[in-house]
Amino acid sequence: MFTPTHLLAQAEMRTPGTRSREALPKVFFAIVMTVCAVVLGACGEPRTVVVTNTETVTSTEQVTTTVEVTAGSLGEPVAGESESEEVSGTVTAPVPLPEGSSARELLNTLEIKGRAPKTGYERAKFGQRWSDDVEVEFGHNGCDTRNDILNRDLKNVTYKPRTRDCVVLTGTLEDPYSGEIIEFERGSESAKVQIDHVVPLADAWVKGAQQLSEQARRNFANDPRNLLAVDGRLNQQKGAGDAATWLPPAKGFRCEYVSRQVEVKAAYRLWVTQAEYEAIDRVLSGCGQSVS
């Protein structure tokens, strides 16, 4: 009789002192039927077939054939295993870019494909906000990234005392997105000037950043190439938009803006959508030779 895990077939000899001529066909028939059942999926756990004691015996003996089915031998995955395991979170970045490459040359190296699912995205995936524990410019200098960018992009900067010229108190921003002058003062109106991720974190997540290691994502979120001090209102307006959905109102800055996006995406092995590629290509077509 065939069960989910083993088969027991018994045949008795009918003539004392002689070998049974009936038991052997029964034994092999049982084995053949068992193998067929396993191959066709009749057994709930088809794996390894073990056959024991298939000889014929005398009338005082019995023939016992056991077919045991265990996990793993017929090419099917064992419970708890997967046929393929997706590798994620291991890609290191940024990578060095070819020296002297133009934005258009780098654009043509980017893969073009659709967005990945946004599943699992949260700001914490890119590490602590404005972490100094990064392997990019300004990393491990004792100041947080936000103050590093304010110090770089503002003019007439003043600092909080006893912070080693790290914490920016005031300064003047020539906003690249609007072309307007904005006075920055730390305190209740600090949000007038915000630090924008040129390639937004959420956009990066659905275009390759899921495959980056934790350190690489932290580098990405704090890489000065991907950060600009800008008008807070326009930063909020942009949200997670890419070049196909948002460009700075100041048209004179668009060439530098999309060039930065291309450089960052190339350095962090991110891709672009078809619409995004076409939008960047249109902007670069109107830029000078040094950019395009």
XYZ file of C-alpha atoms in Angstrom:
292
model
C 0.000 0.000 0.000
C 1.374 3.463 -0.915
C 1.448 6.152 1.776
C 2.817 9.795 1.634
C 6.162 8.654 3.024
C 6.612 4.949 2.350
C 5.234 1.850 0.652
C 4.986 -1.574 2.199
C 4.267 -4.522 -0.095
C 4.239 -8.053 1.131
C 4.112 -11.250 -0.855
C 4.002 -14.724 0.641
C 5.268 -17.943 -0.943
C 2.661 -20.601 -1.549
C 4.842 -23.645 -2.206
C 7.133 -24.702 0.681
C 10.819 -25.145 -0.158
C 10.746 -23.323 -3.488
C 11.395 -19.735 -4.629
C 8.267 -17.715 -5.236
C 7.610 -16.791 -8.827
C 4.713 -14.566 -7.841
C 6.413 -12.231 -5.328
C 8.938 -10.723 -7.744
C 6.384 -9.228 -10.187
C 4.407 -7.796 -7.278
C 7.481 -6.170 -5.802
C 8.562 -4.527 -9.041
C 4.995 -3.469 -9.806
C 4.824 -1.731 -6.432
C 8.124 0.052 -7.055
C 7.103 1.212 -10.537
C 3.765 2.518 -9.286
C 5.482 4.389 -6.451
C 7.989 6.092 -8.728
C 5.221 7.077 -11.144
C 3.192 8.547 -8.300
C 6.158 10.593 -7.101
C 6.984 11.908 -10.575
C 3.378 12.859 -11.231
C 3.146 14.684 -7.925
C 0.758 12.311 -6.183
C 2.905 12.324 -3.103
C 2.704 15.395 -0.877
C 6.483 15.470 -0.220
C 8.288 14.010 -3.278
C 12.002 13.888 -2.708
C 14.294 10.796 -2.265
C 13.269 7.223 -3.062
C 14.903 4.484 -0.977
C 14.179 0.847 -1.853
C 15.030 -1.978 0.540
C 14.750 -5.799 0.467
C 13.406 -6.666 -2.982
C 14.467 -10.347 -3.011
C 12.110 -13.349 -3.195
C 12.118 -15.795 -0.310
C 10.851 -19.230 0.708
C 7.397 -20.028 1.999
C 8.465 -19.370 5.571
C 9.692 -15.831 4.743
C 8.086 -12.644 3.593
C 9.000 -10.136 0.914
C 8.989 -6.575 2.233
C 9.535 -3.651 -0.124
C 9.808 -0.210 1.399
C 9.846 2.934 -0.697
C 10.581 5.989 1.407
C 10.169 9.499 0.090
C 12.289 12.186 1.734
C 13.139 15.777 0.888
C 15.631 16.896 -1.699
C 16.365 14.311 -4.362
C 14.047 15.051 -7.262
C 15.284 18.559 -7.958
C 12.610 20.353 -5.922
C 13.507 22.870 -3.210
C 13.527 21.616 0.358
C 11.054 23.339 2.658
C 12.560 26.579 3.959
C 14.877 26.957 0.975
C 14.363 29.128 -2.090
C 15.496 28.330 -5.605
C 17.122 31.736 -5.922
C 17.909 34.324 -3.309
C 17.876 37.972 -4.354
C 21.078 39.755 -3.493
C 20.387 43.213 -2.119
C 22.026 45.792 0.062
C 25.587 44.866 -0.912
C 26.592 47.341 -3.629
C 29.265 49.803 -2.504
C 29.293 53.429 -3.649
C 30.191 56.004 -4.750
C 32.357 54.663 -7.545
C 35.026 56.757 -9.305
C 33.864 58.356 -12.545
C 35.997 58.711 -15.687
C 37.946 61.945 -15.433
C 36.766 64.654 -17.802
C 33.489 62.910 -18.692
C 30.719 65.236 -19.835
C 27.187 65.045 -18.476
C 25.961 63.622 -21.777
C 28.635 60.929 -21.781
C 27.663 59.935 -18.254
C 23.962 60.062 -19.137
C 24.554 57.533 -21.890
C 26.062 55.120 -19.365
C 22.915 55.064 -17.213
C 20.514 52.170 -17.523
C 16.991 53.066 -18.639
C 14.112 51.165 -17.054
C 10.989 51.578 -14.958
C 10.728 52.308 -11.265
C 11.048 49.494 -8.757
C 8.331 49.154 -6.085
C 8.647 51.663 -3.255
C 8.149 48.847 -0.748
C 10.240 49.268 2.387
C 11.211 52.888 1.800
C 11.749 55.111 4.812
C 14.159 57.938 5.566
C 15.978 55.757 8.103
C 17.157 53.472 5.267
C 19.665 56.231 4.434
C 21.078 56.438 7.940
C 20.979 59.114 10.603
C 20.109 62.543 9.251
C 23.157 64.610 8.310
C 25.567 62.006 9.654
C 29.264 62.833 9.737
C 30.084 59.104 9.605
C 30.447 58.977 5.828
C 33.123 58.220 3.235
C 32.593 61.302 1.070
C 33.808 64.910 1.158
C 33.372 66.563 4.598
C 33.006 63.143 6.240
C 34.524 62.761 9.728
C 35.331 66.474 10.010
C 33.435 66.897 13.274
C 30.503 68.858 11.783
C 27.129 67.534 10.664
C 26.402 67.575 6.931
C 23.690 70.259 7.095
C 26.114 72.767 8.587
C 28.808 71.717 6.112
C 26.507 72.613 3.195
C 25.305 75.865 4.768
C 28.931 76.840 5.311
C 29.742 76.010 1.677
C 26.745 77.654 -0.012
C 26.066 80.755 2.112
C 27.997 84.000 2.071
C 28.838 86.282 4.998
C 28.546 83.355 7.376
C 28.653 83.711 11.156
C 29.037 80.809 13.570
C 27.793 79.831 16.979
C 30.565 80.473 19.507
C 32.631 77.560 20.772
C 31.583 75.221 17.933
C 34.897 75.407 16.040
C 33.172 77.336 13.218
C 30.826 74.418 12.717
C 27.292 75.569 13.588
C 26.131 78.280 11.156
C 24.092 81.060 12.768
C 23.524 83.475 9.872
C 24.380 83.904 6.220
C 23.148 85.011 2.813
C 21.966 82.562 0.154
C 21.886 83.311 -3.553
C 19.245 80.687 -4.226
C 20.155 78.655 -7.331
C 16.575 77.473 -7.899
C 14.881 80.878 -7.963
C 17.728 83.344 -8.379
C 16.509 85.248 -5.309
C 18.511 86.421 -2.288
C 17.456 84.803 0.995
C 18.775 85.768 4.406
C 19.334 82.797 6.661
C 19.124 83.005 10.448
C 19.142 79.975 12.693
C 16.016 79.756 14.800
C 12.293 79.928 14.154
C 12.763 80.811 10.466
C 15.573 78.388 9.640
C 13.281 76.545 7.211
C 13.504 79.440 4.753
C 16.732 77.783 3.653
C 16.678 74.002 3.314
C 19.183 71.422 2.111
C 17.869 69.703 -1.006
C 18.879 66.254 -2.215
C 19.354 66.947 -5.923
C 18.488 63.294 -6.544
C 15.766 62.775 -3.920
C 16.106 59.850 -1.538
C 12.714 58.398 -2.486
C 13.563 58.659 -6.190
C 16.886 56.919 -5.590
C 15.146 54.135 -3.650
C 12.988 53.104 -6.621
C 15.878 53.414 -9.086
C 18.577 51.255 -7.582
C 19.340 52.433 -4.042
C 17.647 49.364 -2.575
C 20.675 47.416 -3.778
C 23.171 49.717 -2.061
C 24.804 48.759 1.213
C 23.877 50.691 4.356
C 27.146 52.623 4.186
C 26.609 53.450 0.501
C 23.109 54.787 1.195
C 24.488 56.887 4.056
C 27.162 58.209 1.692
C 24.483 59.030 -0.876
C 22.363 60.989 1.604
C 25.358 63.092 2.679
C 27.372 63.419 -0.537
C 27.974 67.168 -1.167
C 27.550 66.580 -4.908
C 23.938 65.673 -4.194
C 23.217 68.525 -1.770
C 22.355 72.196 -2.259
C 21.178 74.932 0.096
C 18.016 76.257 -1.564
C 14.750 78.130 -1.080
C 12.760 76.003 1.368
C 9.498 76.681 -0.463
C 10.847 75.330 -3.760
C 12.406 72.344 -2.034
C 8.979 71.412 -0.684
C 7.443 71.973 -4.109
C 9.934 69.614 -5.733
C 9.322 66.768 -3.288
C 10.656 63.497 -4.726
C 10.317 64.615 -8.345
C 12.866 63.687 -10.997
C 13.826 65.769 -14.043
C 10.719 64.600 -15.905
C 8.407 66.131 -13.284
C 10.351 69.056 -11.800
C 13.074 71.485 -12.862
C 14.246 74.691 -11.141
C 12.275 77.804 -12.160
C 15.611 79.548 -12.823
C 16.281 78.238 -16.341
C 19.889 79.382 -16.211
C 20.590 76.797 -13.513
C 18.946 73.820 -15.211
C 22.092 72.687 -17.033
C 24.036 72.430 -13.789
C 21.043 70.884 -12.036
C 20.566 67.950 -14.432
C 24.339 67.544 -14.762
C 24.525 67.044 -11.002
C 21.734 64.487 -11.162
C 23.539 62.543 -13.876
C 26.853 62.627 -12.003
C 25.258 61.417 -8.779
C 23.292 58.644 -10.471
C 26.399 57.439 -12.281
C 28.465 57.478 -9.079
C 25.838 55.469 -7.179
C 24.862 53.122 -10.035
C 21.272 54.317 -10.180
C 19.109 54.232 -13.277
C 16.697 56.630 -15.004
C 13.255 56.154 -16.500
C 12.682 56.774 -20.197
C 10.803 60.015 -19.474
C 13.569 61.164 -17.142
C 16.258 60.392 -19.722
C 14.414 62.390 -22.373
C 13.913 65.361 -20.026
C 17.614 65.473 -19.128
C 18.587 65.055 -22.765
C 16.424 68.045 -23.758
C 18.048 70.251 -21.129
C 21.575 69.172 -22.068
C 20.855 69.864 -25.734
C 20.639 73.555 -24.888
C 23.744 73.645 -22.695
C 27.255 74.691 -23.586
C 29.910 72.259 -24.776
C 31.575 72.140 -21.355
C 28.414 70.667 -19.822
C 26.904 68.544 -22.569
